Amino acid sequence: MRTSALMTAVLFGLAACGGSEPAQTGGEAPAESAPAEAPASSALTVPSWMTVDEAGMTVTLEIAAGQTADNNYWNFNGYYGGAGEIVVPAGYTVTINFQNNDPGMAHSLGVDSRTSGFPSMFTDPVPAFEGAITSNPTSLTEATMPGESETITFVASEAGSYSLICYIPAHALTGMYVPFTVSADGEAGFRG
């Protein structure tokens, strides 16, 4: 009975959060932001929202949820549905400065070991790397709310394929994820 009521609430919440009016930002989205329909490039670039310090073995990412109205604001820097790819070198310390620009919905951010087949609801999500998740990641009222920001830091300790995802119910399932690769050969940048 409780599960049925919870699923009804989630489905109602999903229906209610669609179709909001675009926020007035007073400016254009950065040139690196692009809708998911943009063809992927195989070349790595370092966009303005990414800083790579080889000497310090660090990567800093400025990631915004709801950067554009694409996918009902359920995107990271305008990318969603597996478009784009963030690449960081294995062993580097990664800092993500996360900002929620969605005008009406909480979002979260985490690096997950899954690359597809996301569930509609995550129970006790465990990030791929210790510290690679924002606080209260599944809560519609306690995750990163509109206009709020949060910073996470972790070591990308193991090379492999991962996803940068939102753990709010049904967000990853409906496309709020971007491939996140930890490279064994020291590559860093963004393909998009």
Backbone as a ProteinNet text record, in pm:
[ID]
protein_1_A
[PRIMARY]
MRTSALMTAVLFGLAACGGSEPAQTGGEAPAESAPAEAPASSALTVPSWMTVDEAGMTVTLEIAAGQTADNNYWNFNGYYGGAGEIVVPAGYTVTINFQNNDPGMAHSLGVDSRTSGFPSMFTDPVPAFEGAITSNPTSLTEATMPGESETITFVASEAGSYSLICYIPAHALTGMYVPFTVSADGEAGFRG
[TERTIARY]
81.6	0	87	191.4	281.4	355	399	470.6	382.5	256.9	163.8	144	128.7	110.9	236.8	354.1	479.5	494.3	466.7	476.9	378.1	256.6	158.7	211.5	271.9	327.3	441.2	529	640.5	588.6	495.4	441.1	368.6	293.7	226.5	329.9	435.5	542.6	609.8	631	692.3	602.8	474.1	381.4	374.1	378.6	364.7	488.2	606.6	726.6	755	682.6	705	642	696.9	636.2	652.9	752.4	770.8	824.6	800.6	847.6	998.1	1069.4	1213.2	1247.5	1355.4	1402	1464.1	1449.7	1514.5	1653.6	1755	1890.3	1964.6	1913	1979.5	2099.2	2120.3	2234.2	2222.1	2315.6	2317.8	2388.7	2357.1	2428.8	2570.2	2668.6	2805.3	2811	2908.1	2921.5	2939	2997.2	3018.3	2888.8	2784.6	2657.1	2590.3	2535	2470.2	2362.8	2256.7	2154.6	2207.9	2140.3	2184.6	2185.8	2109.8	2103.5	2230.9	2319.8	2442.3	2528.6	2586.6	2669.4	2794.7	2833.4	2951.3	3077.4	3177.1	3306.9	3399.9	3492.9	3584	3703.1	3725.9	3838.4	3806.6	3904.7	3889.6	3924.7	3843.7	3873.1	3860.8	3913.5	3897.9	3810.5	3679.7	3587.5	3612.7	3551	3571	3524.9	3436.2	3386.9	3471.1	3587.9	3677.5	3819.6	3884.4	4024.6	4103.1	4211.7	4297.7	4434.9	4480.8	4613	4695.8	4779	4858.2	4960.5	5025.6	5127	5065.2	4947.7	4879.2	4791.6	4778.5	4692.8	4550.2	4492.8	4355.9	4276.1	4145.8	4049.5	3938.3	3899.6	3787	3681.3	3557.9	3445.3	3340	3291.3	3177.1	3057.5	2970.9	2858.3	2727.7	2641.7	2511.5	2399.2	2310.5	2186.1	2093	2017.6	1922.6	1990.1	2106.1	2178.3	2095.2	2017.4	1927.4	1790.7	1690.5	1556.3	1544	1648.9	1645.8	1616.4	1537.2	1498.3	1431.5	1348.4	1274.5	1369.1	1484.9	1589.8	1665.4	1633.7	1700.5	1824.5	1929	2053.2	2169.9	2289	2412	2485.4	2498.6	2561.8	2497.6	2369.4	2295.7	2300.3	2376.9	2389.3	2303.2	2247.6	2162.6	2151.8	2096.2	2070.5	2195.3	2307.2	2430.3	2510.9	2470.4	2546.2	2665.6	2773.7	2894.5	2965.1	3086.5	3162.1	3268.2	3266.1	3368.7	3477.1	3603.4	3715.8	3814.8	3848.9	3948.4	4051.4	4176.4	4278.7	4264.7	4296.3	4295.6	4397.1	4357.9	4445.3	4433.4	4362	4346	4237.9	4255.2	4152.2	4057.6	3930.3	3828.4	3740.2	3724.8	3632.9	3523	3399.6	3284.8	3209.4	3205	3123.6	2989.3	2889	2757.7	2659.5	2592.7	2493.7	2362.3	2251.1	2120.2	2054.8	2050.3	1987.6	1845.7	1793.8	1655.6	1565.2	1470.3	1386.4	1286.3	1263.2	1157	1176.6	1297.2	1313.7	1447.2	1445.6	1569.4	1644.7	1777.6	1862.4	1976.3	2040.4	2159.7	2262.3	2380	2485.9	2570.8	2604.9	2693.2	2757.5	2870.3	2935.9	2896.8	2826.8	2772.6	2846.6	2854.5	2922.7	2839.1	2709.7	2623.7	2643.1	2629.1	2634.5	2503.3	2410.5	2277.5	2189.7	2063.8	1973.5	1947.2	1933	1910.9	1771.3	1758.6	1626.4	1546.4	1415.9	1334.5	1358.7	1387.8	1416.2	1541.6	1631.4	1752.1	1725.8	1761.7	1755.5	1898.3	1935.2	2071.2	2177.5	2181.5	2281	2423.7	2509.3	2650.7	2731	2806.9	2884	2999	3048	3159.7	3287.8	3301.5	3418.6	3371.7	3442.5	3405.7	3401.7	3289.2	3272	3216.3	3193.3	3148.5	2996.7	2932.5	2786.7	2748.3	2645.3	2596.6	2508.8	2479.4	2401.8	2254.3	2193.4	2051.5	2012.2	2083.9	2070.5	1936.7	1853.6	1725.3	1606.9	1631.7	1523.4	1474.7	1344.5	1284.2	1284.2	1308.4	1304.6	1436.3	1531.9	1658.1	1781.5	1764.6	1878	1916	1994.1	2033.2	1913.4	1856.6	1734.5	1765.6	1664	1686.4	1762.1	1866.8	1948.2	2056.3	2058.9	2160	2279.6	2388.3	2507.9	2570.3	2654.9	2723.5	2854.2	2956.7	3086.2	3119.6	3162.4	3208.8	3351.2	3428.6	3566.4	3591.7	3658.2	3687.4	3809.3	3865.5	3976.6	3920	3945.8	3904.7	4006.8	3989.7	4093.4	4103.8	4000.3	4003.5	3955.7	4039.1	4002.7	3878.7	3795	3675.9	3570	3455.6	3341.2	3236.7	3192.3	3095.4	2994.7	2903.5	2808.6	2797.6	2786.3	2751.8	2599.7	2531.8	2386.1	2320.1	2189.2	2102.6	2025.2	2027.7	1962.3	1817.8	1766.4	1626.3	1540.8	1431	1350.9	1317.8	1351.2	1324.6	1410.6	1495.7	1575.3	1678.1	1757.8	1855.4	1783.3	1674.5	1596.2	1546.1	1512.1	1461.1	1569.4	1695.3	1803	1898	1884.1	1973.7	2101.6	2180.7	2311.3	2404.5	2533.9	2638.8	2749.6	2805	2916.2	3034	3094.4	3207.4	3313.5	3423.9	3529.2	3652.3	3708	3835.4	3938.2	4031.1	4124.8	4251.2	4296.8	4419.9	4542.4	4523.6	4639.2	4662.6	4594.7	4618.2	4538.5	4450.2	4368.1	4273.5	4247	4150.4	4084.3	3956.3	3884.1	3739.4	3678.9	3536.3	3517.7	3436.8	3393.5	3247	3211.9	3071.5	3030.1
-118.6	0	126.4	129.4	243.1	260.6	149.1	156.1	213.8	172.3	224.6	374.4	419.9	563.3	640.6	583.2	648.7	659.8	552.3	556.5	656.5	662.9	761	901.2	927.1	1059.4	1093.7	996.2	1019.5	1048.9	967.7	989.7	1122.6	1159.7	1289.5	1401.2	1383.6	1483.6	1499.7	1389.1	1396.3	1470.2	1442.3	1510	1658.2	1690.6	1829.9	1912.3	1849.4	1929.6	1959.9	1906.9	1935.4	2066.5	2124.7	2240.2	2371.3	2384.2	2512.8	2613.4	2740	2846.1	2860.6	2891.2	2909.7	3025.5	3007.9	3113.2	3225.2	3347.1	3460.9	3472.4	3443.5	3444.7	3572	3648.3	3772.1	3750.6	3631.5	3608	3476	3453.9	3331.5	3221.9	3097.5	2983.6	2983.6	2932.3	2925.9	2849.4	2881.9	2818.9	2667.8	2619.5	2476.8	2402.8	2471	2405.3	2374.2	2254.8	2216.6	2114.2	2114.7	2013	1874.9	1774.4	1636.5	1594.6	1662.1	1624.1	1658.1	1740.3	1779.4	1656.1	1643.2	1526.6	1529.9	1414.3	1405.6	1413	1478.7	1487.2	1389.1	1330.7	1236.7	1307.1	1433.9	1508.2	1559.3	1548.5	1604.4	1752.2	1832.5	1974.2	2003.9	2116.9	2159.9	2284.9	2267.8	2381.3	2477.7	2593.9	2696.3	2649.7	2550.9	2502.3	2389	2363.1	2256.2	2309.9	2281.8	2319.2	2193.5	2171	2055.1	2106.2	2062.2	2098.2	1970.1	1948.9	1826.4	1818.2	1929.8	1929.8	1895.4	1950.2	1925.3	1801.7	1738.6	1621.1	1647.2	1759.8	1795.2	1832.9	1811.3	1857.4	1926.8	2045.5	2117.8	2135.5	2098.9	2108.9	2202.6	2292.3	2378.3	2317.1	2250.1	2178.2	2241.4	2273.9	2333.5	2241.4	2208.6	2140.3	2246.7	2212.9	2308.4	2425.7	2403.3	2510.4	2564.5	2475	2514.1	2452.5	2489.5	2433.4	2293.5	2248.7	2116.6	2006.8	1908.6	1794.6	1841.7	1945.5	2000.6	2049.1	2104.6	2151.8	2036.7	1914.5	1799.3	1767.3	1848.7	1833.5	1885.3	1851.5	1902	1982.6	2112.3	2204	2192.3	2160.8	2149.6	2011.3	1920.4	1785.4	1687.4	1590	1488.2	1367.6	1260.3	1141	1073.7	1087.6	1023.7	1103.6	1227	1311.8	1372.2	1390.7	1445.4	1339.4	1371	1279.2	1359.2	1350.4	1411.9	1307	1345.2	1252.4	1312.4	1236.2	1278.1	1166.5	1201.6	1097.6	1020.5	893.6	811.3	867.3	868.5	916.7	1064.8	1139.6	1283.7	1310.4	1419.4	1467.7	1554.8	1523.4	1595.2	1675.2	1803	1889.4	1931.4	1910.5	1953.8	2060.7	2180.4	2288.7	2280.1	2233.3	2203	2315	2365.9	2473.2	2425.7	2448.1	2411.8	2536.6	2543.9	2655.9	2626.4	2507.1	2473.5	2566.2	2632.9	2727.9	2664.7	2532.7	2479	2338.8	2281	2141.5	2119.9	2039.8	1997.3	1901.3	1903.3	1809.3	1766.1	1659	1612.9	1574.8	1535.6	1498.5	1391.6	1290.4	1186.6	1112.8	1050.1	965.2	822.1	759.5	625.9	524.7	400.9	296.3	245.3	276.3	236.7	333.4	282.6	367.8	365.1	279.5	270.6	190	173.2	92.2	150.4	282.3	348.1	316.5	290.3	264.2	394.3	382.6	503	562.9	477	526.5	458.2	538.5	485.8	475.9	364.1	352.3	343.3	434.6	439.2	436.6	536.8	535.6	539	460.8	455.5	504.5	613.2	664.8	571.5	585.8	503.7	532.7	655.5	696.4	763.8	739.7	800	952.8	1011.4	1156.4	1209.1	1121.9	1165	1171.4	1238.2	1250.2	1370.5	1442.6	1555.1	1505.7	1593.9	1555.8	1532.6	1442.6	1409.2	1390.4	1304.2	1299	1252.5	1183.8	1135.4	1217.7	1318.6	1395.7	1510.1	1514.8	1624.2	1756	1750.7	1872.9	1904.8	1810.6	1835.2	1818.3	1788.8	1784.2	1928.7	1951.4	2087.6	2155.3	2253.1	2319.4	2427.1	2476.7	2581.8	2700.1	2742.3	2854.9	2818.9	2695.3	2654.2	2589.3	2576.4	2511.8	2423.5	2332.9	2240.8	2198.7	2175.2	2132.2	1993.9	1905.4	1772.5	1753.4	1674.1	1644.1	1495.9	1433	1290.6	1258.1	1140.8	1092.8	992.9	1017.9	925.8	811.7	719	621.2	503.1	476.8	358.1	392.1	360.5	384.9	303.9	362.1	291.9	386.7	329.2	405.8	418.2	541.6	574.4	673.7	721.7	824.9	931.4	1054.6	1166.1	1173.4	1151.8	1140.8	1223	1243.9	1301	1185	1176.2	1066.1	1096	1215.2	1245.2	1142.9	1092.4	988.9	1021	927.4	925.5	1020.7	1102.3	1197.4	1127.3	1035.4	963.2	878.5	814.7	730.8	809.4	936.7	1018.9	1104.8	1067.8	1128.9	1221.2	1240.3	1332.9	1260.1	1229.7	1167.4	1200.9	1201.9	1229	1126.1	1065.7	973.3	1041.8	969.3	1017.9	908.5	937.2	837.3	873.6	774.7	791.1	718.9	797.5	741.4	688.4	574.5	514.6	578.6	646.3	702.7	850.9	909	1050.2	1149.4	1102	1195.1	1271.1	1397.3	1479.9	1574.1	1601.3	1695.4	1656.5	1706.3	1683.3	1651.9	1549.9	1519.8	1555.5	1637	1673.4	1727
0	0	0	88.3	93.2	-38.2	-98.8	-225.1	-333.5	-337.9	-437.2	-419.4	-296.9	-271	-308.5	-280.4	-315.4	-466.7	-539.1	-685.2	-744.1	-689.5	-736.3	-715.1	-597.6	-567.3	-662.7	-691.7	-783.3	-923.2	-971.1	-1105.2	-1114.5	-1011	-1010.3	-1011.9	-932.9	-928.4	-1062.8	-1134.7	-1266.5	-1364.5	-1359.6	-1449.8	-1415.4	-1287.7	-1244.4	-1274.4	-1286.2	-1303.8	-1450.9	-1542.7	-1683.8	-1726.5	-1831.9	-1894.9	-1823.1	-1734.7	-1669.2	-1769	-1741.9	-1829.2	-1815.8	-1923.6	-1915.6	-1822.9	-1748.8	-1659.4	-1740.7	-1695.7	-1757.3	-1697.4	-1776.9	-1724.8	-1760.1	-1854.1	-1890.7	-1981.7	-2031.6	-2118.5	-2190.1	-2278.3	-2356.6	-2278.8	-2310.4	-2252.5	-2309.7	-2234	-2285.3	-2417.5	-2499.7	-2630.4	-2619.1	-2507.1	-2492.6	-2463.4	-2418.3	-2391.6	-2524	-2533.7	-2657.6	-2626.7	-2702.9	-2681.2	-2713.5	-2661.2	-2679.3	-2825.9	-2910.1	-3049.9	-3126	-3067	-3135.8	-3159.5	-3277.6	-3304.4	-3217	-3166.8	-3081.7	-3166	-3112.8	-3176.4	-3106	-3178	-3114.5	-3050.8	-3084.5	-3029.8	-2889.7	-2801.8	-2667.6	-2670.1	-2604.5	-2586.2	-2437.2	-2395.1	-2256.4	-2260.1	-2230.1	-2234.3	-2117.8	-2123.5	-2019.9	-1882.5	-1875.4	-1746.7	-1688.4	-1748.8	-1702.5	-1691	-1578.3	-1558.2	-1525.8	-1599.5	-1577.3	-1535	-1417.6	-1366.4	-1360.7	-1464.6	-1471.7	-1359.9	-1327	-1221.3	-1085.4	-1058.4	-931.9	-932.7	-1050	-1068.7	-1020	-1068.1	-1031.9	-1156.1	-1144.9	-1245.2	-1169.2	-1216.6	-1158.1	-1265.9	-1231.5	-1324.6	-1267.8	-1350	-1315.8	-1388.3	-1313.4	-1373.4	-1326.2	-1421.2	-1390	-1434.9	-1341.7	-1377.6	-1432.9	-1535.7	-1592.1	-1660	-1720.3	-1790.4	-1906.2	-1970.3	-2078.2	-2048.8	-2125.2	-2107.8	-2170.3	-2238.6	-2302.8	-2201.7	-2244.1	-2161.3	-2031.5	-2044.2	-1929.9	-1819	-1857.2	-1765.9	-1699.7	-1733.3	-1673.4	-1755.6	-1738.5	-1813.2	-1729.9	-1771.3	-1710.4	-1816.4	-1794.2	-1889.9	-2028.4	-2031.5	-2157.3	-2219.4	-2164.1	-2219.5	-2141.2	-2211.1	-2148.4	-2240.4	-2187.1	-2268.4	-2321	-2251.5	-2294.6	-2394.4	-2425.7	-2518.1	-2443.4	-2514.7	-2454.4	-2371.5	-2328.9	-2243.7	-2170.1	-2038.2	-1954.6	-1932.4	-1954.4	-1938	-1839.5	-1735.5	-1636.5	-1621.9	-1589.4	-1573.3	-1442.1	-1444.4	-1324	-1224.5	-1097.7	-992	-962.8	-1046.6	-1025.1	-921.1	-848.1	-756.9	-837.7	-831.1	-908.6	-813.7	-843.7	-769.8	-865.3	-824.1	-904.8	-826.8	-884.1	-830.9	-902	-830.4	-887.3	-855.1	-957.3	-944.2	-1004.4	-934	-987.9	-1047	-1179.6	-1251	-1296.2	-1267	-1300.4	-1219.8	-1283.7	-1210.2	-1113.8	-1122.2	-1038.1	-983.3	-991.5	-952.1	-883	-777.1	-711.2	-802.8	-793.6	-867	-776.4	-815.5	-746.4	-851.4	-805.2	-896.8	-829.8	-906.4	-855.9	-971.3	-943.3	-1042.2	-1008.8	-1101.1	-1079.1	-1165.4	-1118	-1194.5	-1311.8	-1312.7	-1426.1	-1542.3	-1663.1	-1781.6	-1859.4	-1816.4	-1876.9	-1782	-1819.1	-1738.5	-1600.7	-1593.8	-1464.8	-1412.1	-1282.1	-1224.5	-1212	-1199.2	-1180.3	-1043	-945	-809.8	-757.5	-703.7	-640.5	-490.9	-431.5	-285.8	-236.8	-151	-97.2	-206.5	-294.4	-401.5	-346.1	-407.7	-369.9	-490	-472.7	-586.1	-622.5	-743.2	-790.2	-712.3	-661.3	-584.3	-455.5	-347	-219.3	-232.6	-192.8	-198.3	-329	-428	-560.8	-569.8	-472.3	-470.7	-385.2	-427.4	-349.2	-234.4	-141.2	-23	-56.5	17.4	2	-144.8	-216.8	-362.6	-417.1	-337.5	-389.2	-339.5	-258.9	-196.8	-285	-305.1	-382.3	-305.6	-173.7	-92	-23	-23.3	47.2	-40.7	-169.4	-261.9	-293	-396	-432.7	-500	-429.4	-473.6	-578.4	-651.7	-751.1	-690.7	-760.9	-716.2	-616	-569.1	-472.4	-542.9	-467.3	-521	-413.8	-458.1	-368.3	-436.1	-356.8	-409.6	-354.7	-444.6	-403	-454	-381.4	-420.2	-396.7	-493.9	-484.3	-569.1	-547.9	-629.8	-730.1	-858	-964.1	-965.1	-874.4	-843.4	-939.3	-1016.4	-1102.7	-1244	-1342.2	-1481.9	-1518.3	-1603.4	-1648.2	-1697.6	-1733.7	-1783.8	-1674.8	-1650.9	-1547	-1605.9	-1521.9	-1564.1	-1456.7	-1499.9	-1412.6	-1418.6	-1305.2	-1309.3	-1200.3	-1216.2	-1113.8	-1051.9	-917.6	-846.5	-805.6	-835.6	-805.1	-881.8	-821.3	-888.4	-1034.2	-1119.8	-1264.3	-1346.1	-1286.2	-1365	-1453.9	-1399.2	-1482.4	-1586.2	-1545.6	-1635.6	-1756.8	-1737.3	-1847.5	-1911.3	-1888.1	-1965	-1891.4	-1761.3	-1691.8	-1651	-1755.2	-1733.4	-1849.4	-1818.2	-1915.4	-1890.7	-1993.9	-1973.3	-1903.2	-1809.6	-1731.5	-1737.3	-1804.3	-1824.9	-1743.9	-1675.5	-1607.3	-1693.1	-1751.3	-1848.7	-1781.8	-1829.5	-1779.4	-1841.9	-1956.6	-2029.8	-2005	-1906.7	-1873.3	-1955.1	-2043.1	-2121.7	-2030.9	-2069.3	-1997.2	-2094.7	-2072.1	-2157	-2171.9	-2277.5	-2302.3	-2449.8	-2477.3	-2613.6	-2621.6	-2718.3	-2725.7	-2857.7
[MASK]
++++++++++++++++++++++++++++++++++++++++++++++++++++++++++++++++++++++++++++++++++++++++++++++++++++++++++++++++++++++++++++++++++++++++++++++++++++++++++++++++++++++++++++++++++++++++++++++++

